[in-house]
mmCIF file of C-alpha atoms and ligand atoms in Angstrom:
data_model
loop_
_atom_site.group_PDB
_atom_site.id
_atom_site.type_symbol
_atom_site.label_atom_id
_atom_site.label_comp_id
_atom_site.label_asym_id
_atom_site.label_seq_id
_atom_site.Cartn_x
_atom_site.Cartn_y
_atom_site.Cartn_z
ATOM 1 C CA MET A 1244 0.000 0.000 0.000
ATOM 2 C CA LEU A 1245 1.360 3.379 -0.956
ATOM 3 C CA ILE A 1246 0.520 6.163 1.438
ATOM 4 C CA ASN A 1247 2.589 9.275 1.282
ATOM 5 C CA HIS A 1248 4.239 10.870 4.250
ATOM 6 C CA ASP A 1249 1.680 13.658 4.687
ATOM 7 C CA THR A 1250 -1.243 11.262 4.635
ATOM 8 C CA ARG A 1251 0.532 9.127 7.173
ATOM 9 C CA CYS A 1252 1.119 12.135 9.438
ATOM 10 C CA ALA A 1253 -2.530 13.126 9.135
ATOM 11 C CA LEU A 1254 -3.598 9.580 9.985
ATOM 12 C CA ASP A 1255 -1.304 9.662 13.019
ATOM 13 C CA HIS A 1256 -2.986 12.918 14.089
ATOM 14 C CA THR A 1257 -6.397 11.314 13.598
ATOM 15 C CA VAL A 1258 -5.495 8.317 15.723
ATOM 16 C CA ASP A 1259 -3.925 10.471 18.422
ATOM 17 C CA LEU A 1260 -6.989 12.709 18.521
ATOM 18 C CA LEU A 1261 -9.284 9.699 18.830
ATOM 19 C CA ASN A 1262 -7.126 8.291 21.597
ATOM 20 C CA THR A 1263 -7.327 11.449 23.669
ATOM 21 C CA ALA A 1264 -10.697 9.909 24.589
ATOM 22 C CA ALA A 1265 -9.236 6.481 25.397
ATOM 23 C CA GLU A 1266 -11.636 4.616 27.626
ATOM 24 C CA ASP A 1267 -9.051 3.547 30.154
ATOM 25 C CA ALA A 1268 -7.637 7.026 30.685
ATOM 26 C CA HIS A 1269 -9.062 10.400 31.484
ATOM 27 C CA ASP A 1270 -10.060 12.605 28.553
ATOM 28 C CA ALA A 1271 -6.957 14.499 27.464
ATOM 29 C CA LEU A 1272 -9.244 17.075 25.840
ATOM 30 C CA ALA A 1273 -11.146 17.844 29.026
ATOM 31 C CA ASP A 1274 -10.135 21.499 28.952
ATOM 32 C CA VAL A 1275 -8.458 24.176 26.840
ATOM 33 C CA GLU A 1276 -5.079 23.362 28.384
ATOM 34 C CA GLY A 1277 -5.461 19.818 27.088
ATOM 35 C CA LEU A 1278 -6.253 21.156 23.623
ATOM 36 C CA ARG A 1279 -3.202 23.432 23.700
ATOM 37 C CA ALA A 1280 -1.007 20.492 24.674
ATOM 38 C CA PHE A 1281 -2.443 18.393 21.841
ATOM 39 C CA VAL A 1282 -1.905 21.133 19.243
ATOM 40 C CA ALA A 1283 1.624 21.843 20.502
ATOM 41 C CA GLY A 1284 2.487 18.150 20.513
ATOM 42 C CA HIS A 1285 1.314 17.634 16.938
ATOM 43 C CA ALA A 1286 2.837 20.659 15.231
ATOM 44 C CA VAL A 1287 -0.503 21.715 13.748
ATOM 45 C CA SER A 1288 0.762 24.406 11.392
ATOM 46 C CA GLU A 1289 -0.711 27.919 11.204
ATOM 47 C CA VAL A 1290 -2.559 27.553 14.509
ATOM 48 C CA ARG A 1291 -1.964 30.172 17.217
ATOM 49 C CA ILE A 1292 -1.895 28.120 20.396
ATOM 50 C CA ASP A 1293 -2.273 31.165 22.654
ATOM 51 C CA ARG A 1294 -5.551 32.056 20.928
ATOM 52 C CA LEU A 1295 -7.254 28.707 21.453
ATOM 53 C CA GLY A 1296 -10.385 28.929 23.571
ATOM 54 C CA ALA A 1297 -13.493 27.107 24.723
ATOM 55 C CA ALA A 1298 -15.108 27.306 21.268
ATOM 56 C CA ASP A 1299 -12.081 25.553 19.748
ATOM 57 C CA LEU A 1300 -12.232 22.885 22.426
ATOM 58 C CA GLY A 1301 -15.900 22.155 21.721
ATOM 59 C CA ALA A 1302 -15.324 22.111 17.963
ATOM 60 C CA VAL A 1303 -12.310 19.785 18.171
ATOM 61 C CA ARG A 1304 -14.212 17.429 20.448
ATOM 62 C CA ALA A 1305 -17.012 17.376 17.857
ATOM 63 C CA VAL A 1306 -14.494 16.545 15.111
ATOM 64 C CA ARG A 1307 -13.193 13.741 17.317
ATOM 65 C CA GLU A 1308 -16.742 12.333 17.408
ATOM 66 C CA ARG A 1309 -16.932 12.453 13.614
ATOM 67 C CA PHE A 1310 -13.612 10.593 13.314
ATOM 68 C CA ALA A 1311 -14.970 7.950 15.688
ATOM 69 C CA ASP A 1312 -18.064 7.610 13.473
ATOM 70 C CA ILE A 1313 -15.837 7.179 10.402
ATOM 71 C CA PHE A 1314 -13.740 4.496 12.125
ATOM 72 C CA ALA A 1315 -16.976 2.713 13.056
ATOM 73 C CA ALA A 1316 -18.583 3.084 9.615
ATOM 74 C CA PRO A 1317 -20.043 -0.238 8.426
ATOM 75 C CA SER A 1318 -19.187 0.251 4.735
ATOM 76 C CA ASP A 1319 -17.091 2.306 2.339
ATOM 77 C CA ARG A 1320 -20.240 4.145 1.275
ATOM 78 C CA ALA A 1321 -21.143 5.057 4.835
ATOM 79 C CA ALA A 1322 -17.578 6.213 5.496
ATOM 80 C CA ALA A 1323 -17.519 8.238 2.271
ATOM 81 C CA GLU A 1324 -20.729 10.050 3.183
ATOM 82 C CA LEU A 1325 -19.419 10.870 6.661
ATOM 83 C CA ILE A 1326 -16.097 12.099 5.247
ATOM 84 C CA ASN A 1327 -17.809 14.198 2.561
ATOM 85 C CA THR A 1328 -20.002 15.872 5.160
ATOM 86 C CA LEU A 1329 -17.092 16.528 7.512
ATOM 87 C CA VAL A 1330 -14.761 17.929 4.855
ATOM 88 C CA ALA A 1331 -17.468 20.046 3.228
ATOM 89 C CA ALA A 1332 -18.344 21.639 6.569
ATOM 90 C CA ALA A 1333 -14.678 22.400 7.254
ATOM 91 C CA GLY A 1334 -14.089 23.957 3.845
ATOM 92 C CA THR A 1335 -10.915 23.172 1.916
ATOM 93 C CA THR A 1336 -8.386 25.068 -0.151
ATOM 94 C CA PRO A 1337 -5.861 22.572 -1.492
ATOM 95 C CA ARG A 1338 -2.486 24.238 -1.875
ATOM 96 C CA LEU A 1339 1.138 23.237 -2.164
ATOM 97 C CA THR A 1340 3.456 24.234 0.634
ATOM 98 C CA ASP A 1341 7.020 23.568 1.784
ATOM 99 C CA HIS A 1342 6.711 25.221 5.193
ATOM 100 C CA ASP A 1343 9.207 24.650 8.000
ATOM 101 C CA GLY A 1344 11.711 22.835 5.789
ATOM 102 C CA HIS A 1345 9.322 20.012 4.823
ATOM 103 C CA ASP A 1346 9.185 18.634 1.301
ATOM 104 C CA TRP A 1347 6.415 19.890 -0.937
ATOM 105 C CA HIS A 1348 3.058 18.610 0.232
ATOM 106 C CA VAL A 1349 -0.600 19.586 -0.003
ATOM 107 C CA HIS A 1350 -2.514 21.335 2.742
ATOM 108 C CA TYR A 1351 -6.288 21.046 2.488
ATOM 109 C CA PHE A 1352 -7.426 23.353 5.283
ATOM 110 C CA SER A 1353 -8.384 26.886 4.275
ATOM 111 C CA PRO A 1354 -5.949 29.674 5.190
ATOM 112 C CA GLY A 1355 -6.911 31.004 8.608
ATOM 113 C CA ALA A 1356 -9.023 27.935 9.392
ATOM 114 C CA SER A 1357 -9.793 27.149 13.028
ATOM 115 C CA VAL A 1358 -7.899 24.222 14.507
ATOM 116 C CA ALA A 1359 -11.072 22.101 14.287
ATOM 117 C CA ASP A 1360 -11.582 22.881 10.589
ATOM 118 C CA HIS A 1361 -7.875 22.333 9.997
ATOM 119 C CA LEU A 1362 -8.022 18.835 11.508
ATOM 120 C CA ALA A 1363 -11.358 18.043 9.839
ATOM 121 C CA ALA A 1364 -10.034 19.022 6.389
ATOM 122 C CA ASP A 1365 -6.574 17.454 6.458
ATOM 123 C CA CYS A 1366 -7.354 14.363 8.540
ATOM 124 C CA GLY A 1367 -10.680 13.969 6.732
ATOM 125 C CA MET A 1368 -8.894 13.912 3.374
ATOM 126 C CA ALA A 1369 -6.367 11.374 4.699
ATOM 127 C CA LEU A 1370 -9.241 9.135 5.791
ATOM 128 C CA GLY A 1371 -10.751 9.686 2.347
ATOM 129 C CA PHE A 1372 -7.552 8.500 0.665
ATOM 130 C CA MET A 1373 -7.793 5.257 2.637
ATOM 131 C CA VAL A 1374 -11.292 4.693 1.231
ATOM 132 C CA VAL A 1375 -10.100 5.569 -2.293
ATOM 133 C CA ALA A 1376 -7.205 3.116 -1.956
ATOM 134 C CA GLY A 1377 -9.582 0.352 -0.841
ATOM 135 C CA GLU A 1378 -7.799 0.275 2.516
ATOM 136 C CA ARG A 1379 -10.547 1.457 4.861
ATOM 137 C CA GLU A 1380 -10.379 -1.770 6.846
ATOM 138 C CA ARG A 1381 -6.961 -0.687 8.075
ATOM 139 C CA LEU A 1382 -8.704 1.902 10.257
ATOM 140 C CA ARG A 1383 -9.090 -0.191 13.378
ATOM 141 C CA ARG A 1384 -9.786 -0.367 17.070
ATOM 142 C CA CYS A 1385 -7.556 -2.400 19.365
ATOM 143 C CA GLY A 1386 -8.843 -5.918 19.981
ATOM 144 C CA ALA A 1387 -7.538 -6.161 23.536
ATOM 145 C CA PRO A 1388 -10.345 -6.407 26.107
ATOM 146 C CA GLY A 1389 -11.113 -3.041 27.648
ATOM 147 C CA CYS A 1390 -8.801 -1.101 25.317
ATOM 148 C CA GLY A 1391 -10.537 0.022 22.129
ATOM 149 C CA ARG A 1392 -7.845 2.534 21.179
ATOM 150 C CA ALA A 1393 -7.766 3.525 17.517
ATOM 151 C CA PHE A 1394 -4.866 2.658 15.239
ATOM 152 C CA VAL A 1395 -4.087 2.366 11.527
ATOM 153 C CA ASP A 1396 -2.819 -1.052 10.572
ATOM 154 C CA LEU A 1397 0.090 -0.433 8.211
ATOM 155 C CA SER A 1398 1.299 -4.032 8.290
ATOM 156 C CA ARG A 1399 1.834 -5.705 4.936
ATOM 157 C CA ASN A 1400 -0.838 -8.371 5.456
ATOM 158 C CA ARG A 1401 -3.303 -6.281 7.485
ATOM 159 C CA SER A 1402 -2.768 -8.581 10.453
ATOM 160 C CA ARG A 1403 -2.354 -6.112 13.286
ATOM 161 C CA ARG A 1404 -5.020 -6.425 15.961
ATOM 162 C CA TYR A 1405 -3.693 -4.413 18.871
ATOM 163 C CA CYS A 1406 -2.956 -0.759 19.365
ATOM 164 C CA SER A 1407 0.645 -1.255 20.431
ATOM 165 C CA SER A 1408 2.823 -4.332 20.348
ATOM 166 C CA ARG A 1409 4.550 -3.107 23.505
ATOM 167 C CA THR A 1410 1.456 -2.799 25.657
ATOM 168 C CA CYS A 1411 -1.751 -4.498 24.482
ATOM 169 C CA GLY A 1412 -0.160 -6.923 22.021
ATOM 170 C CA ASN A 1413 2.444 -7.953 24.532
ATOM 171 C CA ARG A 1414 -0.045 -8.194 27.372
ATOM 172 C CA LEU A 1415 -2.136 -10.639 25.356
ATOM 173 C CA HIS A 1416 0.855 -12.654 24.222
ATOM 174 C CA VAL A 1417 1.856 -13.090 27.839
ATOM 175 C CA ALA A 1418 -1.708 -14.075 28.791
ATOM 176 C CA ALA A 1419 -1.844 -16.607 25.943
ATOM 177 C CA TYR A 1420 1.537 -18.016 26.939
ATOM 178 C CA ARG A 1421 0.441 -18.438 30.550
ATOM 179 C CA ALA A 1422 -2.811 -20.098 29.413
ATOM 180 C CA ARG A 1423 -0.840 -22.576 27.285
ATOM 181 C CA ARG A 1424 1.487 -23.315 30.201
ATOM 182 C CA ARG A 1425 -1.469 -23.957 32.480
ATOM 183 C CA GLU A 1426 -2.961 -26.387 29.964
ATOM 184 C CA SER A 1427 0.212 -28.397 29.461
HETATM 185 ZN ZN1 ZN B 1789 2.235 20.866 6.390
HETATM 186 ZN ZN1 ZN B 1790 -4.897 -1.578 22.983
#
């Protein structure tokens, strides 16, 4: 599967945004400080962190809900409709940029867009590319009991089931190993 670097970054942002609401942890977007930390940690370009407020927080949390709906979509058609609605509401202005020393890539968010519209446009398009590529099933939730964190399975044979091989994957491997030992 060929996904370019920018799409991959946008997918990482999508997953990280979804996982701010991880069930086993407290909501990292509970307040504006949490939003500022998220934006700072993800180098969301052209966003003034000091100007983020309660309206941004509410809007980003709403975008997070839409991403969750897209991950849970039962079909490509359902996902496409959700993505179209999200991206249309955000507004897009595709343009080439080489900001901050990056290679040329396309930004989709409109100049001056709010952080919520920025994420909706660029992450929404990245999710759209997965549908276009026939790879929507790579948008997954962790299979470990009680986890449910989002991830994008970039493995060659689409075999990844857990959010992180170091935590959930490993935890289950250990549990399976112990179960086998008990049986033998
Ligand atoms: Zn960029
Ligand atoms: Zn997990």
